[in-house]
Short mmCIF file of C-alpha atoms in Angstrom, two decimals:
data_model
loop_
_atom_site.label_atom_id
_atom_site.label_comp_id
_atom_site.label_asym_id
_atom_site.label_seq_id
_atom_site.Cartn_x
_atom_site.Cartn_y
_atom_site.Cartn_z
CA UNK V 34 101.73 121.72 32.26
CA UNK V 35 102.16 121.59 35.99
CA UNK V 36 104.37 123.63 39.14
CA UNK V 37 107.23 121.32 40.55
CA UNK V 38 106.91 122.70 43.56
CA UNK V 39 106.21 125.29 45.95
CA UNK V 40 102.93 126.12 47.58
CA UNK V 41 101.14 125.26 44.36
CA UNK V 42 103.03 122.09 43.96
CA UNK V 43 101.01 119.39 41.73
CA UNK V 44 98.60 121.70 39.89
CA UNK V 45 97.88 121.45 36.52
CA UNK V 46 96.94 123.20 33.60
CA UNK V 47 95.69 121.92 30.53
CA UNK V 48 97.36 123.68 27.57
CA UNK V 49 95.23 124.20 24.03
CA UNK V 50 96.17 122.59 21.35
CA UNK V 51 95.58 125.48 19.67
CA UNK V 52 99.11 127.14 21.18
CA UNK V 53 102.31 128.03 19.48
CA UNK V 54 104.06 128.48 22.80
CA UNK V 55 106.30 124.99 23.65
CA UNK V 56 106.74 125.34 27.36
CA UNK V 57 109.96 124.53 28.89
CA UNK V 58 109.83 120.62 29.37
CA UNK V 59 109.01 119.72 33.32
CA UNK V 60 112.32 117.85 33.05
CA UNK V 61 114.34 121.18 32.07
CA UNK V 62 112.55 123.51 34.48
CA UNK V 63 112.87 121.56 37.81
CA UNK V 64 116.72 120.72 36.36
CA UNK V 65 116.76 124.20 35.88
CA UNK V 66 115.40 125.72 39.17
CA UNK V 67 117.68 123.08 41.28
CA UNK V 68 120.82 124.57 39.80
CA UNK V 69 119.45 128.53 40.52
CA UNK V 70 118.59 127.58 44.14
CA UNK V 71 122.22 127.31 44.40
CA UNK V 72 122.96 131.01 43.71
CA UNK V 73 119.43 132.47 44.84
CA UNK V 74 116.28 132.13 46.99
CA UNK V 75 113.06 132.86 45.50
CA UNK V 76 111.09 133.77 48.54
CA UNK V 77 110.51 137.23 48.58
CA UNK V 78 112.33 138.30 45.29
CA UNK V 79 111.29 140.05 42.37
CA UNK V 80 111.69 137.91 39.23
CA UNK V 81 110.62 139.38 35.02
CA UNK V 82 109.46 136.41 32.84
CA UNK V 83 110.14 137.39 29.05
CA UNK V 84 108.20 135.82 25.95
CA UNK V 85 105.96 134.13 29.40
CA UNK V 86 103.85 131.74 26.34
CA UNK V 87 102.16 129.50 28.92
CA UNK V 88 103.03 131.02 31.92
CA UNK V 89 104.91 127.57 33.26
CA UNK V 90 107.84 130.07 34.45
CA UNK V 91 106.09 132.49 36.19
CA UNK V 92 103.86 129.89 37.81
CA UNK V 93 107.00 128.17 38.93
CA UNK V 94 108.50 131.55 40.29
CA UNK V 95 105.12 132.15 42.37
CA UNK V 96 104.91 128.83 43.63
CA UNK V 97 108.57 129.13 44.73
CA UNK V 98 107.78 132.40 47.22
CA UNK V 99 108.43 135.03 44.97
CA UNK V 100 106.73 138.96 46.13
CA UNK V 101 105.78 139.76 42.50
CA UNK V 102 106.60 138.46 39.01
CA UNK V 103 106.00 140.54 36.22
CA UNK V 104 104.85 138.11 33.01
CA UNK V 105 105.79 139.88 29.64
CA UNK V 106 103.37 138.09 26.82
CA UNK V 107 102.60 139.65 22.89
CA UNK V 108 99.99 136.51 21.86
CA UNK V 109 96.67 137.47 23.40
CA UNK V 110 95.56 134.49 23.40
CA UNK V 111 98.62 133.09 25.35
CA UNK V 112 97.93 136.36 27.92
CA UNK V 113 94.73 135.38 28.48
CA UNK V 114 95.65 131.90 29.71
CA UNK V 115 98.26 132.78 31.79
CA UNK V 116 95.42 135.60 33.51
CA UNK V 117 92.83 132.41 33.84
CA UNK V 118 95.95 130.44 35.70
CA UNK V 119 97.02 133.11 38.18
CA UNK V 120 92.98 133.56 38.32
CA UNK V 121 92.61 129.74 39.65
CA UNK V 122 95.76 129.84 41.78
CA UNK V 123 94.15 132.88 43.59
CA UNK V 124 97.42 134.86 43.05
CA UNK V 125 97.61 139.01 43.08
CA UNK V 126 101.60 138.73 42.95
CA UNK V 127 101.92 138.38 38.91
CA UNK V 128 101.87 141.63 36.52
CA UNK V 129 100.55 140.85 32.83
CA UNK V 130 101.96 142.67 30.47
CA UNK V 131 100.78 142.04 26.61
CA UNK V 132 103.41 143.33 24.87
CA UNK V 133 106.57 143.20 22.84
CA UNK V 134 109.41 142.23 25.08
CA UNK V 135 111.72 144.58 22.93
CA UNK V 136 109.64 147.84 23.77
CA UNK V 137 109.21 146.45 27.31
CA UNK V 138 112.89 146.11 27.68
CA UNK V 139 113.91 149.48 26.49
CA UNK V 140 110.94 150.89 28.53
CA UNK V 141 111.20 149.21 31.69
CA UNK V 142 112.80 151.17 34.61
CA UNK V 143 112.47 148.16 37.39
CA UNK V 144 114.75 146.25 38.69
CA UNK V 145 114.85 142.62 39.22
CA UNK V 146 116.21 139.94 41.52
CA UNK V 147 115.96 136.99 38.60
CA UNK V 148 114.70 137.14 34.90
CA UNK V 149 114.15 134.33 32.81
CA UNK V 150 113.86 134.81 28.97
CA UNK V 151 112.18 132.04 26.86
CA UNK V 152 112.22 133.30 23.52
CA UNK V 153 111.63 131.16 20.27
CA UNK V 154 114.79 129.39 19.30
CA UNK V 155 114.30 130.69 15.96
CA UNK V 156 114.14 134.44 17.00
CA UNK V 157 116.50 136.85 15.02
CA UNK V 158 117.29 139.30 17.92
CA UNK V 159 117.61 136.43 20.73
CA UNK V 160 121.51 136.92 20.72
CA UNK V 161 121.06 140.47 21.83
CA UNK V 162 118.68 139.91 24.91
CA UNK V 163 121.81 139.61 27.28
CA UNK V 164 122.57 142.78 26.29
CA UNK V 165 119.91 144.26 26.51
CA UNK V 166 118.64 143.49 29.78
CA UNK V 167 122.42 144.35 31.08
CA UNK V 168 122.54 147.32 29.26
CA UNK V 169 119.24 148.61 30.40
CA UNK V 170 120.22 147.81 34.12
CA UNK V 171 117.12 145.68 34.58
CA UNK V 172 118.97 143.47 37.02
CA UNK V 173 119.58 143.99 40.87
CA UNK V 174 124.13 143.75 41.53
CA UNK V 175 123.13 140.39 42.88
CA UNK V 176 120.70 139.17 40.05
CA UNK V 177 120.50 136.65 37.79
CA UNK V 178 119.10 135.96 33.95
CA UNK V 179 118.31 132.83 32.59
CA UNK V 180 118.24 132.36 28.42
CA UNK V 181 116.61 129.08 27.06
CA UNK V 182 117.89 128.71 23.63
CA UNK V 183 119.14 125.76 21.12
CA UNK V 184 121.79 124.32 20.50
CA UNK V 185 123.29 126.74 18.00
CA UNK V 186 123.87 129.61 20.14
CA UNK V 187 127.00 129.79 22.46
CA UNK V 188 127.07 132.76 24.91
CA UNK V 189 130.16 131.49 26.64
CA UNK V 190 132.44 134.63 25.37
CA UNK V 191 129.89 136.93 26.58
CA UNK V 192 131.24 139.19 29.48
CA UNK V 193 128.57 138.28 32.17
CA UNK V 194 128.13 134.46 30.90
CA UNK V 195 128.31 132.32 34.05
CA UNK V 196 127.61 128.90 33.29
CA UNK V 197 125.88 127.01 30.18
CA UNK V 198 123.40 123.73 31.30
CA UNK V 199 121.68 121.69 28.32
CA UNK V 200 119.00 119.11 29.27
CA UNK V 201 118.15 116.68 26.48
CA UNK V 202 117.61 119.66 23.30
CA UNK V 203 117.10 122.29 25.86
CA UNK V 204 120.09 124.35 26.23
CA UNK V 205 120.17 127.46 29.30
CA UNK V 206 122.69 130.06 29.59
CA UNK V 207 123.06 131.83 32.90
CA UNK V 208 124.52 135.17 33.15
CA UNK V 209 124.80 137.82 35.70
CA UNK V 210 125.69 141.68 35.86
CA UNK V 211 129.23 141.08 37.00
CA UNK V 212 129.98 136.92 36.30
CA UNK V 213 131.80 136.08 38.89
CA UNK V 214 133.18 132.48 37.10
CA UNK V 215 132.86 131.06 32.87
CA UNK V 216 131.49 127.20 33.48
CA UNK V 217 130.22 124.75 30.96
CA UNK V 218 128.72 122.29 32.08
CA UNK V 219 128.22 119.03 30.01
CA UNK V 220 124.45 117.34 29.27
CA UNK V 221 123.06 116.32 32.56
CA UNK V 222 120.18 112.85 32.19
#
């Protein structure tokens, strides 16, 4: 695993092979980050990382200038290698939360500038995260929230769906509190 860029551009971490956690391909995330730096700089915002696994995300959203990211995590084992990363990087900005990202969600009474949710493909309740994380008013008027998912799930009739990018078998929805525009866009190489 490694940060595309930012001031921690180039490091890498070795994952276990002991991990259930698939992080986001590098491919998807930098394709992914180039299209949000088009609607929002990271430098100075607050950004929530949901079902973190490796921590690639919230390493990403450090690297990229943002004041604090708050890493949401229930596999300890996955929590404590995300604390030994932010440990090496030298890097007081990140929150750790082990927990269930369904109690954290209903609990949670922070707002957020961007929040990127990574859950398994194969979760039951990923449909509902959307809603829940609009419902709850966890994002900022101007914020955003990423969704990896597969390629079975189709937010575009959702309300505050913006725009749907797939890289290779990765598929992202974007969605923000008040979508200003319903794209989707194609598979990008």
């Amino acid at each position: 695993m490694r940060i595309i860029t930012g001031k921690y551009k180039g490091r890498h971490f070795e994952i276990p092979r002991t991990f259930k956690a698939r992080p986001t391909t590098d491919f998807a995330k930098e394709s992914i980050f180039n299209v949000m730096k088009g609607y929002i700089d990271f430098e100075g915002i607050e950004a929530l990382d949901l079902f973190a696994g490796t921590g690639s995300i919230s390493l990403e959203l450090l690297s990229r200038g943002c004041s604090s990211v708050v890493s949401v995590e229930a596999d300890r084992d996955h929590v404590r290698f995300i604390s030994q990363c932010m440990q090496k990087l030298g890097t007081a900005q990140n929150i750790l939360v082990k927990g269930d990202v369904f109690k954290f969600l209903k609990s949670c009474h922070r707002l957020f500038d961007f929040i990127f949710a990574d859950p398994p493909y194969a979760l039951e309740q990923l449909p509902t995260i959307p809603d829940l994380i609009i419902e709850n008013g966890l994002l900022k008027d101007n914020g955003f929230l990423v969704v990896e998912h597969g390629k079975q799930l189709d937010f575009s009739n959702h309300p505050n769906f913006m725009e749907h990018r797939k890289y290779g078998s990765v598929n992202f929805s974007i969605f923000r509190p008040t979508a200003v525009k319903n794209m989707v866009i194609g598979e990008e190489e």
